[in-house]
Structures are given as C-alpha cells and as structure tokens.
PDB file of C-alpha atoms in Angstrom:
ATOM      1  CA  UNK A  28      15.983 105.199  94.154  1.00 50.00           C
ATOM      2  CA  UNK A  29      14.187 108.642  95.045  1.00 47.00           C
ATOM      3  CA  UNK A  30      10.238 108.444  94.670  1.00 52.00           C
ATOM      4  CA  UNK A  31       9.206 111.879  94.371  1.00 51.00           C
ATOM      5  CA  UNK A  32       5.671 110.811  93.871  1.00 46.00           C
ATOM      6  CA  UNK A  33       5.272 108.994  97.183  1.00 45.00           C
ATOM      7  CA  UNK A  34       7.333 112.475  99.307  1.00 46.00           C
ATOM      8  CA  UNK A  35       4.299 114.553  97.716  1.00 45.00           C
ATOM      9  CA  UNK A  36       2.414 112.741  99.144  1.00 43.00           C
ATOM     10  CA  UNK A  37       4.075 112.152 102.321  1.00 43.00           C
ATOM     11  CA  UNK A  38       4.027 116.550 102.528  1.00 45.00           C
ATOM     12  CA  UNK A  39       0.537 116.617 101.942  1.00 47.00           C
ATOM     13  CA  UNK A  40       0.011 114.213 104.665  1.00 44.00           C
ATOM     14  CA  UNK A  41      -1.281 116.457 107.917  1.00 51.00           C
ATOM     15  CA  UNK A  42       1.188 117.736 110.433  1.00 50.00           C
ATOM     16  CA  UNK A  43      -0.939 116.759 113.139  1.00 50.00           C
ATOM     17  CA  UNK A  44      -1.864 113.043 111.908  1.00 49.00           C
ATOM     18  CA  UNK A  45       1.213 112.329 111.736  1.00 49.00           C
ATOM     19  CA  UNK A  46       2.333 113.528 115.191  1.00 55.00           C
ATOM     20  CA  UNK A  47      -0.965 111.821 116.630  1.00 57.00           C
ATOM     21  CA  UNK A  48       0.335 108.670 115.052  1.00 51.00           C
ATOM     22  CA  UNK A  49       3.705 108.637 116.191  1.00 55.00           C
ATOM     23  CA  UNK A  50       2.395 109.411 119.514  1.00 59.00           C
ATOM     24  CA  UNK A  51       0.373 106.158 119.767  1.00 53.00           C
ATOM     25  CA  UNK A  52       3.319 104.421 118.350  1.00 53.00           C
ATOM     26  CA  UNK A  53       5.512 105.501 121.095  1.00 56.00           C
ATOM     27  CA  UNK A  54       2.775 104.968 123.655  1.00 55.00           C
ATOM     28  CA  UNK A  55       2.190 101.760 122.488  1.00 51.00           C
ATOM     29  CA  UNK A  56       5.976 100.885 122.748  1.00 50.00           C
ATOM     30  CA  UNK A  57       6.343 101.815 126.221  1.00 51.00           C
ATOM     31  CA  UNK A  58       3.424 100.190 127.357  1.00 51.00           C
ATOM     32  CA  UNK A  59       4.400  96.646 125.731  1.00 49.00           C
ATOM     33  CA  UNK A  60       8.000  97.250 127.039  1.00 44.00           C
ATOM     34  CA  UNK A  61       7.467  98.727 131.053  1.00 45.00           C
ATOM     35  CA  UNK A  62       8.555  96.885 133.550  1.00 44.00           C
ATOM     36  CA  UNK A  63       5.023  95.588 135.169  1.00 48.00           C
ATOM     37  CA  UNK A  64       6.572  94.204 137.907  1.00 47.00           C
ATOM     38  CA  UNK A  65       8.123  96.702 139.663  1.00 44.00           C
ATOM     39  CA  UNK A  66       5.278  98.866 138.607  1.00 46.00           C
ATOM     40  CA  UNK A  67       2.995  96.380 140.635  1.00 46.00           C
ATOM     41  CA  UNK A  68       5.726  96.153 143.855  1.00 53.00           C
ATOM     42  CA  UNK A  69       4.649  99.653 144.065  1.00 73.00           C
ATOM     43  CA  UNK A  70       1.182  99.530 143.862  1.00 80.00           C
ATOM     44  CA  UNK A  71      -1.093  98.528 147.014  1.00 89.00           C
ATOM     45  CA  UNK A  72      -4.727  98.051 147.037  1.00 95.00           C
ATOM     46  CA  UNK A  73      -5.883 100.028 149.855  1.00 96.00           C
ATOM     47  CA  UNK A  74      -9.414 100.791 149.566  1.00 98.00           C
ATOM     48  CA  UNK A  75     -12.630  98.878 149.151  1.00 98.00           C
ATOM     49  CA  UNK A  76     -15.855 100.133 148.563  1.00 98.00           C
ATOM     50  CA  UNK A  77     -18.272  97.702 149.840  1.00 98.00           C
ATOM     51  CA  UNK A  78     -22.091  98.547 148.053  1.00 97.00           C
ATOM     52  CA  UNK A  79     -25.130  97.336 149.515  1.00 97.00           C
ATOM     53  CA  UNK A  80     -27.572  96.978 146.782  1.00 94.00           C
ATOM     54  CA  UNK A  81     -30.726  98.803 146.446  1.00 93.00           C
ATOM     55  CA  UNK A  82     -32.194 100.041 150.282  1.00 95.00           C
ATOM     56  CA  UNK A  83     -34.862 102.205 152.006  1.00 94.00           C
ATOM     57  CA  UNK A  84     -37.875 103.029 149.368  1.00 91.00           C
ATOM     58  CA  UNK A  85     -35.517 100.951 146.804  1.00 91.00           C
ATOM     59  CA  UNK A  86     -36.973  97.486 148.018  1.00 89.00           C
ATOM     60  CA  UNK A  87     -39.528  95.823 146.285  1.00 88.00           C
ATOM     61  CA  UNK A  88     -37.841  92.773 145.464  1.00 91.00           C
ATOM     62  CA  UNK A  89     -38.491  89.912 148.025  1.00 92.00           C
ATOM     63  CA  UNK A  90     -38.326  86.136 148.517  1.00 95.00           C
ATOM     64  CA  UNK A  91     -41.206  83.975 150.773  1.00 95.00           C
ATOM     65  CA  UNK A  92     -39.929  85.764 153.989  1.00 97.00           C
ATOM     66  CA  UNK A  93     -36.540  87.969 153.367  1.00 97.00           C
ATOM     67  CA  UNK A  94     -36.162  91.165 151.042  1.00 96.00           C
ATOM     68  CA  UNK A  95     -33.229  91.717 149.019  1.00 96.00           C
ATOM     69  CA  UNK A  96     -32.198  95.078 150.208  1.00 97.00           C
ATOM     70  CA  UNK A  97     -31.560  93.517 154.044  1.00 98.00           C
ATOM     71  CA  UNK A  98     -29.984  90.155 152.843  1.00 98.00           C
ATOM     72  CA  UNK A  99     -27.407  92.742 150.661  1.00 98.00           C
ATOM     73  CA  UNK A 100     -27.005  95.101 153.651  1.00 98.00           C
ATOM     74  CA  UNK A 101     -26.228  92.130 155.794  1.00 98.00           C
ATOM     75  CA  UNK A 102     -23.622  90.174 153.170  1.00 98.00           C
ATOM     76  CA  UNK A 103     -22.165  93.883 152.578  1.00 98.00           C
ATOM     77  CA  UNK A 104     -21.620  94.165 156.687  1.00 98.00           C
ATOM     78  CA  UNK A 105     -20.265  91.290 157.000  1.00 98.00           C
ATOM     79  CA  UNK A 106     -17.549  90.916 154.056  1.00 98.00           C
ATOM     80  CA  UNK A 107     -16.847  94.310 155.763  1.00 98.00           C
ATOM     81  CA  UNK A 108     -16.226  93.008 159.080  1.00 98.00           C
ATOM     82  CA  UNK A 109     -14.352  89.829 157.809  1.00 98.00           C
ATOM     83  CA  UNK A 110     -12.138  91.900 155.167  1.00 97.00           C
ATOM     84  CA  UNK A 111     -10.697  93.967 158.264  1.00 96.00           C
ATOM     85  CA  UNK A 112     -10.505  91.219 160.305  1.00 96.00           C
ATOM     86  CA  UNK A 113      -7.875  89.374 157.724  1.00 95.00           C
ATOM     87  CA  UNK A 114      -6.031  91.772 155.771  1.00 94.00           C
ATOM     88  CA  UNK A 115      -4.233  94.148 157.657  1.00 89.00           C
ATOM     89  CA  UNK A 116      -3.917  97.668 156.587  1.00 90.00           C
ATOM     90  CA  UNK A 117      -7.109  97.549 154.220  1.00 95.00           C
ATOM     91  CA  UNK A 118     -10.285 100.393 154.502  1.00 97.00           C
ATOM     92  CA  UNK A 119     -13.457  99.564 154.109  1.00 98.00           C
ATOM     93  CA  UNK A 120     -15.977 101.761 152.982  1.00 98.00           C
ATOM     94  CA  UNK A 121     -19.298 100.923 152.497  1.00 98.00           C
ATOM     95  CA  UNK A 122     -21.978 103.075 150.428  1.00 97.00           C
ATOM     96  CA  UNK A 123     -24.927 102.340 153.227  1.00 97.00           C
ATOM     97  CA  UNK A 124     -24.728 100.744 156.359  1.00 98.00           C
ATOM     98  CA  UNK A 125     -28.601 101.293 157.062  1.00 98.00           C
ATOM     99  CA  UNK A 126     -31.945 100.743 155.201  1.00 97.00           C
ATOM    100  CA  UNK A 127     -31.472 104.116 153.172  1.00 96.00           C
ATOM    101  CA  UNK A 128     -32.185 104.819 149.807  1.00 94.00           C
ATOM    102  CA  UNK A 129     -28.650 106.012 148.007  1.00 93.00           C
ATOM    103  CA  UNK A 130     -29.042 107.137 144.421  1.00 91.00           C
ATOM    104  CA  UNK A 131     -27.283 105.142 142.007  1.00 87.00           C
ATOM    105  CA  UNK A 132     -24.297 107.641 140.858  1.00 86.00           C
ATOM    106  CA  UNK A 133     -23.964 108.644 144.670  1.00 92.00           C
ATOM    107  CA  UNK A 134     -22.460 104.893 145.419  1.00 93.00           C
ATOM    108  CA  UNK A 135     -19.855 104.974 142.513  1.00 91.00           C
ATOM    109  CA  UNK A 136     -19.348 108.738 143.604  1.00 92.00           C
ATOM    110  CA  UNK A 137     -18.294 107.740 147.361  1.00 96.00           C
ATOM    111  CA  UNK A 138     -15.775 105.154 145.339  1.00 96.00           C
ATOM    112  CA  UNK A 139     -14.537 107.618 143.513  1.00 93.00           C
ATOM    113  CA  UNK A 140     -13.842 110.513 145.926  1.00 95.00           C
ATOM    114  CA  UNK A 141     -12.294 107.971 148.112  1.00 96.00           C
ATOM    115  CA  UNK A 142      -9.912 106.632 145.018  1.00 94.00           C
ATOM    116  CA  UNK A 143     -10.813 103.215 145.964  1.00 96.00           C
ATOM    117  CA  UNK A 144      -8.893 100.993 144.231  1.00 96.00           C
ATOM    118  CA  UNK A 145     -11.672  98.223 144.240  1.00 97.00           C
ATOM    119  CA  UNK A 146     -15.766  98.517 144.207  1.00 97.00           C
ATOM    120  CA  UNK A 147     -18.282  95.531 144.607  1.00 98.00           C
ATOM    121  CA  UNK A 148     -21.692  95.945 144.580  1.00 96.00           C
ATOM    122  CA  UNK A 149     -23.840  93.111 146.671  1.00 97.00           C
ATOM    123  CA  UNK A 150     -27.011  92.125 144.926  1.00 95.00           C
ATOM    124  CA  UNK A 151     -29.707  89.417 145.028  1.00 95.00           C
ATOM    125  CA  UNK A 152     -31.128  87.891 141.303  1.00 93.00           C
ATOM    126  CA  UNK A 153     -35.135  87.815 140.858  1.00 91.00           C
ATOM    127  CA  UNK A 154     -36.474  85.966 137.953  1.00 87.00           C
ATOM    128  CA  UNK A 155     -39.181  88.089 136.406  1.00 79.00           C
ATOM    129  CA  UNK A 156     -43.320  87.675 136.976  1.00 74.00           C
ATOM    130  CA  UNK A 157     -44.531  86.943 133.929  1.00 79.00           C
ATOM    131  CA  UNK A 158     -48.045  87.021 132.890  1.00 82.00           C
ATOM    132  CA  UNK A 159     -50.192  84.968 130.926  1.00 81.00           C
ATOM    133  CA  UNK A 160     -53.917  84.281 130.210  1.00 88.00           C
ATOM    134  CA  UNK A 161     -55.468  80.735 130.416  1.00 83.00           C
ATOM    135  CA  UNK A 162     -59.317  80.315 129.816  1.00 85.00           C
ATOM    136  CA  UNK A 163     -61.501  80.004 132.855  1.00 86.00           C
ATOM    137  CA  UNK A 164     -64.844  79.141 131.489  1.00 85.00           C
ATOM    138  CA  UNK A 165     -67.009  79.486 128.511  1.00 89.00           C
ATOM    139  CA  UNK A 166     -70.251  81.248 128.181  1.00 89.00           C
ATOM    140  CA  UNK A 167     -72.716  80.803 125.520  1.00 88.00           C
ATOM    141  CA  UNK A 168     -73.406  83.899 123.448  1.00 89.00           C
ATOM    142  CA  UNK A 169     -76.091  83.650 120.499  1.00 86.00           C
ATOM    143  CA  UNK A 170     -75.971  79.900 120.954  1.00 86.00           C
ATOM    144  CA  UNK A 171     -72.075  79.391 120.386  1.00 90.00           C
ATOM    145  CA  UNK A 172     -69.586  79.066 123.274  1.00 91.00           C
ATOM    146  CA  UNK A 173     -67.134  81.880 124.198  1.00 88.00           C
ATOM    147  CA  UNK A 174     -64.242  81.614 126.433  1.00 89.00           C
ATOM    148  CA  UNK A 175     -63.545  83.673 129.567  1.00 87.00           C
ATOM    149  CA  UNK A 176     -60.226  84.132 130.273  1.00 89.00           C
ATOM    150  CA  UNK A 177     -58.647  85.230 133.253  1.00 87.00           C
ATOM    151  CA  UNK A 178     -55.047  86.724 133.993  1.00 87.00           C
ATOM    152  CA  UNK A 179     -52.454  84.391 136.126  1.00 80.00           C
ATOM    153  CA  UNK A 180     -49.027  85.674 137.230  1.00 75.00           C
ATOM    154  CA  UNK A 181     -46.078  83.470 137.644  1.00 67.00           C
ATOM    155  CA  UNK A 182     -42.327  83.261 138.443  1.00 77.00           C
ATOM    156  CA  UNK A 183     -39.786  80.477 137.886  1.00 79.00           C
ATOM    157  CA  UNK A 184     -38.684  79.223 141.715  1.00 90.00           C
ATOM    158  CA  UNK A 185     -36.406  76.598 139.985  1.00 91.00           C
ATOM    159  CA  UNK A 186     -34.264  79.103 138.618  1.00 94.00           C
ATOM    160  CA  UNK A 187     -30.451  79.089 140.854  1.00 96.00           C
ATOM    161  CA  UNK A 188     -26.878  80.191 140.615  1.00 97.00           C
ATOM    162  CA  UNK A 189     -24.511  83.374 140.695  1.00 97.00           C
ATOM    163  CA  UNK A 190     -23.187  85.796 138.133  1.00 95.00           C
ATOM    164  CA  UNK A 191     -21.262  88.767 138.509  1.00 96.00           C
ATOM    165  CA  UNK A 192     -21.632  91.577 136.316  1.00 93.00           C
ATOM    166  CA  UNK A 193     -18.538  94.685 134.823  1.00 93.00           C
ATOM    167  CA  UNK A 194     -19.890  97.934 133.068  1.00 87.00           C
ATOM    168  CA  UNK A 195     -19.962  97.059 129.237  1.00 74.00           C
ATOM    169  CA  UNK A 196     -18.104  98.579 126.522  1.00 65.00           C
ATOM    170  CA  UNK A 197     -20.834 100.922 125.560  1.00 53.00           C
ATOM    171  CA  UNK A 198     -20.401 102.466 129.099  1.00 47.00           C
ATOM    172  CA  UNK A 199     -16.983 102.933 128.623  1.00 47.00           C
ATOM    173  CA  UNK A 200     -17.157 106.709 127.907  1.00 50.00           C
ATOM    174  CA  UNK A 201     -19.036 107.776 130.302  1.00 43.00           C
ATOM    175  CA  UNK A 202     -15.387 107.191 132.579  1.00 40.00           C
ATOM    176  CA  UNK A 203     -13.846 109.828 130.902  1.00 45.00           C
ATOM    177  CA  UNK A 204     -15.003 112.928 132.569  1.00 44.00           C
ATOM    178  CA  UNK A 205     -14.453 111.021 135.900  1.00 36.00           C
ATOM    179  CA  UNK A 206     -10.945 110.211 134.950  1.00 40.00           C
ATOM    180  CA  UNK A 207     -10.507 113.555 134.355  1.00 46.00           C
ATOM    181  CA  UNK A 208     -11.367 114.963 137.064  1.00 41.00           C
ATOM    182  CA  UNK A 209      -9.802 112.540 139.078  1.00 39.00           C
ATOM    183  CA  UNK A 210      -6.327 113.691 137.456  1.00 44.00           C
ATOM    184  CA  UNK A 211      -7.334 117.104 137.969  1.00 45.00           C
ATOM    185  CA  UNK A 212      -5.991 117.507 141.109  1.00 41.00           C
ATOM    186  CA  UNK A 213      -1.796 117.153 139.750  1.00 43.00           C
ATOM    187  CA  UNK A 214      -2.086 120.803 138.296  1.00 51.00           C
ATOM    188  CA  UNK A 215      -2.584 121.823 142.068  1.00 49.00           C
ATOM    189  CA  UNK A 216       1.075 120.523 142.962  1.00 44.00           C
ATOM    190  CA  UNK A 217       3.733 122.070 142.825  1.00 54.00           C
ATOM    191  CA  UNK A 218       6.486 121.465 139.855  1.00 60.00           C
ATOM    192  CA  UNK A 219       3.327 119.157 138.042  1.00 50.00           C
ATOM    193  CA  UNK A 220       4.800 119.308 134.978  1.00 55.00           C
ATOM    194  CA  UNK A 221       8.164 117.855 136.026  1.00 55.00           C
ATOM    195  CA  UNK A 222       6.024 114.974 137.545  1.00 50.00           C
ATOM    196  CA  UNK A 223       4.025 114.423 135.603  1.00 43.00           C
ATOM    197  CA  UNK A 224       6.355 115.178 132.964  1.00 48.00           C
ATOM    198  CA  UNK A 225       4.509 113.852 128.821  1.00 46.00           C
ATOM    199  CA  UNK A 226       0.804 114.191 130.535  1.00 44.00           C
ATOM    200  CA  UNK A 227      -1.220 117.214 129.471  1.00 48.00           C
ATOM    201  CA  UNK A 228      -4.937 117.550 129.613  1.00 50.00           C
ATOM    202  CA  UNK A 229      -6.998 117.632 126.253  1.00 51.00           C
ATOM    203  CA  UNK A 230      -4.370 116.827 123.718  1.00 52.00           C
ATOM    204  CA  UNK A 231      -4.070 113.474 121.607  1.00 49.00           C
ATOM    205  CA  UNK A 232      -1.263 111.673 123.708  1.00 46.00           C
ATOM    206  CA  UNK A 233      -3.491 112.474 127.180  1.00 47.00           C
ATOM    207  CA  UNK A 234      -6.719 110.942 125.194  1.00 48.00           C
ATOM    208  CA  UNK A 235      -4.583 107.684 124.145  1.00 46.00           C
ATOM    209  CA  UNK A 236      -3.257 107.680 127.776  1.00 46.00           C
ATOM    210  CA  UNK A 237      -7.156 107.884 129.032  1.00 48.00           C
ATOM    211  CA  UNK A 238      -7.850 104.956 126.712  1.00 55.00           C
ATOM    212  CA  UNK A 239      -5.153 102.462 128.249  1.00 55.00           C
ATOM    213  CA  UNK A 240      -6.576 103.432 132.129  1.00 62.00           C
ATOM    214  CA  UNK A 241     -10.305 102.341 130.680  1.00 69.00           C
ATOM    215  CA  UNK A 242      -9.279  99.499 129.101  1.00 79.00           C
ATOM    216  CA  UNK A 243      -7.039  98.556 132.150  1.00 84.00           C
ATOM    217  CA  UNK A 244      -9.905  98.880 134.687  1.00 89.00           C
ATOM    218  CA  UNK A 245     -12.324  97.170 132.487  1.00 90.00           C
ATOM    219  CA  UNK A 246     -10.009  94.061 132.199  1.00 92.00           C
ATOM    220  CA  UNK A 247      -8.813  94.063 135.597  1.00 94.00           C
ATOM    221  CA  UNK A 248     -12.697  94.246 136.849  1.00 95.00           C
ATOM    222  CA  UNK A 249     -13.237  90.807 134.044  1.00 96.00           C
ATOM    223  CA  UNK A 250     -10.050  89.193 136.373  1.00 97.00           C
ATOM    224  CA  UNK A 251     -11.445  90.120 139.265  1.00 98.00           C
ATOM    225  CA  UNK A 252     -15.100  88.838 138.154  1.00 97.00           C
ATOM    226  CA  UNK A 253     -13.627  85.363 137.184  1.00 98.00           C
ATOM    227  CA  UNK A 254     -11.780  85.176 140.441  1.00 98.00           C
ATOM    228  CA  UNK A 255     -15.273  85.945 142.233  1.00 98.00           C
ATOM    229  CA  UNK A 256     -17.068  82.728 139.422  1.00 98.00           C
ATOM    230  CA  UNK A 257     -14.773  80.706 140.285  1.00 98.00           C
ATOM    231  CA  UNK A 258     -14.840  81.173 144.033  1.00 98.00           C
ATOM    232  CA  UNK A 259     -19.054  80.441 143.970  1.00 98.00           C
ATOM    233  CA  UNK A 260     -18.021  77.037 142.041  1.00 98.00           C
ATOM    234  CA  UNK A 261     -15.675  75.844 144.327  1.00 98.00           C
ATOM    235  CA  UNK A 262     -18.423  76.219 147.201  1.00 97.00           C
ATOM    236  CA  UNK A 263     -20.568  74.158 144.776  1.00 97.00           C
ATOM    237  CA  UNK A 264     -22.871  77.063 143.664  1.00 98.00           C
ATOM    238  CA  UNK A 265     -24.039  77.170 140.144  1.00 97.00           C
ATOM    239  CA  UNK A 266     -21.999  78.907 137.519  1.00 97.00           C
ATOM    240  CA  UNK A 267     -24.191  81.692 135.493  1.00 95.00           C
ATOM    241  CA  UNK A 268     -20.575  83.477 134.405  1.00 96.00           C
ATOM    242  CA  UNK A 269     -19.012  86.679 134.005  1.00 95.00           C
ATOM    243  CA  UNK A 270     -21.082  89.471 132.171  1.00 91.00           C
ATOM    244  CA  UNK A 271     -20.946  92.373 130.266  1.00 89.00           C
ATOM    245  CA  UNK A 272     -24.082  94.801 130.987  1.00 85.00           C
ATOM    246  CA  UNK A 273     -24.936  98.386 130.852  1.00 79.00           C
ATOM    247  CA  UNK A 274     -25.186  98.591 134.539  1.00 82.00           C
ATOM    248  CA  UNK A 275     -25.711 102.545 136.147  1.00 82.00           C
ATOM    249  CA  UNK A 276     -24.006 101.793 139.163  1.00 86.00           C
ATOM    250  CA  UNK A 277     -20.812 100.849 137.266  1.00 87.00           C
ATOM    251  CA  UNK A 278     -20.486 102.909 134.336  1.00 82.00           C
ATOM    252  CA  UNK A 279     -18.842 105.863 136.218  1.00 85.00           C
ATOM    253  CA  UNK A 280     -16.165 104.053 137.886  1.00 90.00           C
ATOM    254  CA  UNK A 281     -12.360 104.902 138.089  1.00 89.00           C
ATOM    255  CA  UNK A 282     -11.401 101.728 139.386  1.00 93.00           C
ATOM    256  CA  UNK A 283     -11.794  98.117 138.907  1.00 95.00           C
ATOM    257  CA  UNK A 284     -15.544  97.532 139.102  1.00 96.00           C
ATOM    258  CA  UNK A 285     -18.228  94.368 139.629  1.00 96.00           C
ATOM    259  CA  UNK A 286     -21.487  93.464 140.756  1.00 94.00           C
ATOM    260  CA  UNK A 287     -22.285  90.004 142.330  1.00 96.00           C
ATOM    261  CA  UNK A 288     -25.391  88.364 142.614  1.00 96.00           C
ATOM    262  CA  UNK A 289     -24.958  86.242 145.513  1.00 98.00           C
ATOM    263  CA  UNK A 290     -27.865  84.325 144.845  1.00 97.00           C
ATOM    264  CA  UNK A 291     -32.028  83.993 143.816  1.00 96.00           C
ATOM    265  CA  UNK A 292     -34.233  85.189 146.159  1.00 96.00           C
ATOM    266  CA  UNK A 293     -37.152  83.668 143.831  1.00 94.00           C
ATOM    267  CA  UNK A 294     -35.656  80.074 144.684  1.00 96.00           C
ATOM    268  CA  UNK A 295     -36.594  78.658 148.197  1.00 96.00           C
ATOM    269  CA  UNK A 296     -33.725  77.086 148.980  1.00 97.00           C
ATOM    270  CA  UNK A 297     -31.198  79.819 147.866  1.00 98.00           C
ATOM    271  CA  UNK A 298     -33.283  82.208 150.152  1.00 98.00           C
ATOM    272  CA  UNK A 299     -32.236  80.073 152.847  1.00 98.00           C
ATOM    273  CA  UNK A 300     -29.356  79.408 152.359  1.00 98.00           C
ATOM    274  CA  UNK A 301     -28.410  83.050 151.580  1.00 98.00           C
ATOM    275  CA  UNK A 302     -30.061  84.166 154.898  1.00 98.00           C
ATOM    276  CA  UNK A 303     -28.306  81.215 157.204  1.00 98.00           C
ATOM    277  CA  UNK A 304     -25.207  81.686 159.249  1.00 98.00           C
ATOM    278  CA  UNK A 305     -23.519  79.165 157.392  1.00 98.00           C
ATOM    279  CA  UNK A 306     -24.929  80.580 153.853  1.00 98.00           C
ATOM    280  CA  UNK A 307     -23.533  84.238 155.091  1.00 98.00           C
ATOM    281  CA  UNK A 308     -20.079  82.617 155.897  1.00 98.00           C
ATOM    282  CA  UNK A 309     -19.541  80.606 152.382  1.00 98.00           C
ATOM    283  CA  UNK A 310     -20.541  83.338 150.022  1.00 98.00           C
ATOM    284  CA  UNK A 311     -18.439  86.112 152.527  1.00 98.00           C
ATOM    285  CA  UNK A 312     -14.898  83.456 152.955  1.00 98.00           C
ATOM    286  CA  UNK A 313     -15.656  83.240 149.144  1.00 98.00           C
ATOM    287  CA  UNK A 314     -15.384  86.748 148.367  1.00 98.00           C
ATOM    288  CA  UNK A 315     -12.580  87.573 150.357  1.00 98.00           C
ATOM    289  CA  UNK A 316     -10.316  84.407 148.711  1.00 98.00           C
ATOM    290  CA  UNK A 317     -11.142  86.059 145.545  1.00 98.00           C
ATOM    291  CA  UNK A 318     -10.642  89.786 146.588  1.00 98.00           C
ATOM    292  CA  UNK A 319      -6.878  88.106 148.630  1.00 97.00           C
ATOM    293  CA  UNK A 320      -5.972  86.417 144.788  1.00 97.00           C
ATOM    294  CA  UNK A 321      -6.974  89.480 143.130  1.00 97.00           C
ATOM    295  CA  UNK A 322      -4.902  91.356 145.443  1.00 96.00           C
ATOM    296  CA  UNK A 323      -1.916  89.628 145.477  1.00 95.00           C
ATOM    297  CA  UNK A 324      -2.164  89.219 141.200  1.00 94.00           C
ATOM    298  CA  UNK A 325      -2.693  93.049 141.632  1.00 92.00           C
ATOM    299  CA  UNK A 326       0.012  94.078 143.772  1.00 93.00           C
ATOM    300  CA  UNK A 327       2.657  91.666 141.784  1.00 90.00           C
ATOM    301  CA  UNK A 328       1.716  91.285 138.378  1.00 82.00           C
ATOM    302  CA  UNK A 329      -0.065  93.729 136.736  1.00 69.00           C
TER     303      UNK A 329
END
C-alpha cells in the first residue's frame, strides 16, 4: 500500500545526504567484496625507512657508559646492513646515518617523499628521575625541633623490557593533508581521470576513500607492531606490548608506521646487552623475522 506520508518525507530528505550515503554504501560493498589477494600479488614492499632516534644536540638521555642516540644510530646501521644483505631487491633509507640532529617532521618527511612503504623508528626507553625530599636533620628553633630536609633524585634501574609504539587515533587527521598531497601527483598524468577513474579530490566519496587508507595504515602498523612483540618474546625479552600514543614522529605518516624501544638504558644489564655484539645481533635477526612475516602477510594477504 502507498505511504504518502513516509515519500514526503523521503523528498524532503537532502539531495546530497542521500548521494553521500549511497556512496559509502557502495564503497563499503566493494571494499568487503575485492579480491585482496590478487590485490596483494601486486603489491611489493620496496622501501624501508630506517629512523635513528633522537641525535646530535638531541642526546641527553644516557645509561652508566652509552647514550641513546649512538646505541639507536648503531641498531638503525645495522638492521640496515642486514635487511640488504637478506632480502633482495629491498631500499633502505635511513633518516641519519651520523650524530645529527634531524627535526622530528623531517624523518617522517624523507618517508614520505620516498613513498616508503614501511617506517621504523629505533629508540631506547628511560624511566624518569623522580624527585623526592627526605629529612636530613633537625634543628632546634625556640626550643622545639625542626626538620631539614634535603632534595634526593632517583630512577628505577630494575625497570626492563620492549614496547613498540603506532600514532594514536587522535593523530589520525593530521595524515590527511599528507595523503593528499601524496595523490596529488595523478592529476599530472596524462588521461588521470580514466585511471583513476571514481577518485576526485575534495568531494564526499574521495574523503570516505581517505578514511579506508588511514584506517588501513593504522592497522597494518598494529600487525606489524605485534609481529615486532612477538619477535622480542621469542628472544626471551620482556613483553611491555603494543601501544597507542600521540607520538610526533608518527602522526604524519603515509605508510605503515612504528616505533620500537629496543630496550632500557636505565637498567644495567639491558645497557649491556643492547651495546654487545651478540645483543646488536638478537634485537637486529629479530626485527628483520618480523619485517620478512610482515612482508610476506603484506605482499599475499592484505
């Protein structure tokens, strides 16, 4: 029976809400119905930025003997070195290869001017000085006693383990303009929009389409984080898990993003180990068998 209640108020309903919502709906279709597989047979992961954490005036962290800024330049080097040395066909790029001080957004920059298709970012954990005051002696003032107190510092040297970090949600939007700009470049081709044929800048099917690539990187960089975990676990390290933070050096990425901390440089025997030959060579093979799984989940799942 004909409701001509509910088509008034389908007609008053907005020409351009409903064309926004039948535009996710279709988006949404084909994304739950492509093919990833032959998708993924096409896709090869290239490129890997390789970021030494902080460097030159950026260095005030330190264990007993070793500062973090060398320790990362030296772990960055040598995943480098070992990466090239057993995967054929794959470019390294690293953000420093010195003691030099390389602003934050300049790192995730180099990534994404070279459309790397993978970024990690080599750090060292601290645990923080904290400061207290404990009475040191008393004085007697108008006959009753008064304590002195004097100001200790102190740090936790028990404190152990990895974690690797991915930008958090609240960073999410700050990929946008990046991802932009990145896709910039197809208007420069010729016949674009036969190629790219249902992709047009600024309208609501190109935002929903921006939406799927952040939420892709961000869950591919939580894969690739938990492949990283569980690589420090099987080498018997301590497990301090996969994070969400607001982290600077991630937020701008166009690709699948982490940072590791390899290790405390406030515990004694992590410093060593993390500064040994045979420290070096765990936490690098490590990396590598999780950047290899990654890879090859990458390349034929995804």
């Amino acid at each position: 029976m004909f409701n001509q209640k509910r088509s008034k108020l389908v007609k008053n309903i907005p020409l351009m809400y409903l064309k926004n919502l039948l535009t996710l709906i279709i988006c949404l279709a084909l994304f739950n119905t492509i093919d990833n597989q032959a998708i993924a047979q096409e896709y090869k992961i290239k490129t890997i930025v390789i970021d030494a954490g902080h460097g030159g005036k950026d260095g005030a962290t330190h264990g007993v003997y070793s500062k973090e800024k060398d320790v990362a330049l030296k772990t960055a080097l040598n995943l480098g070195k070992a990466l090239q040395d057993s995967i054929k066909d794959i470019k390294i790029i690293y953000t420093r290869e010195t003691d030099v001080f390389i602003p934050l957004y300049e790192r995730i920059n180099i990534a994404n001017n070279a459309k790397a298709d993978l970024f990690i970012s080599i750090h060292l954990n601290d645990m923080p000085v904290r400061v207290s005051r404990v009475v040191d002696y008393y004085k007697k003032v108008k006959g009753r006693r008064v304590p002195v107190y004097r100001t200790i510092t102190s740090k936790s040297t028990s404190t152990r383990g990895t974690e690797t970090f991915v930008s958090g949600t609240g960073r999410l939007g700050e990929q946008d303009e990046v991802i932009k700009r990145e896709n910039a470049s197809m208007f420069l081709e010729d016949n674009y929009q036969k190629n790219y044929e249902g992709f047009i800048a600024n309208t609501p099917e190109n935002d929903i389409m921006l939406s799927i690539m952040k939420q892709t990187n961000r869950d591919r960089s939580l894969k690739f984080a938990s492949m990283l975990q569980q690589e420090y676990i099987s080498a018997g390290r301590i497990n301090r898990g996969v994070q969400e933070k607001s982290l600077a050096v991630l937020a701008r990425a166009s690709m699948p993003a982490v940072l590791t901390e390899i290790g405390f440089v406030s515990n004694a025997e992590e410093e060593d180990y993390m500064n040994s030959p045979e420290g070096q060579n765990e936490i690098v093979s490590g990396i590598i068998k999780a950047i290899k799984n990654y890879k090859r989940l990458a390349e034929t799942s995804f």
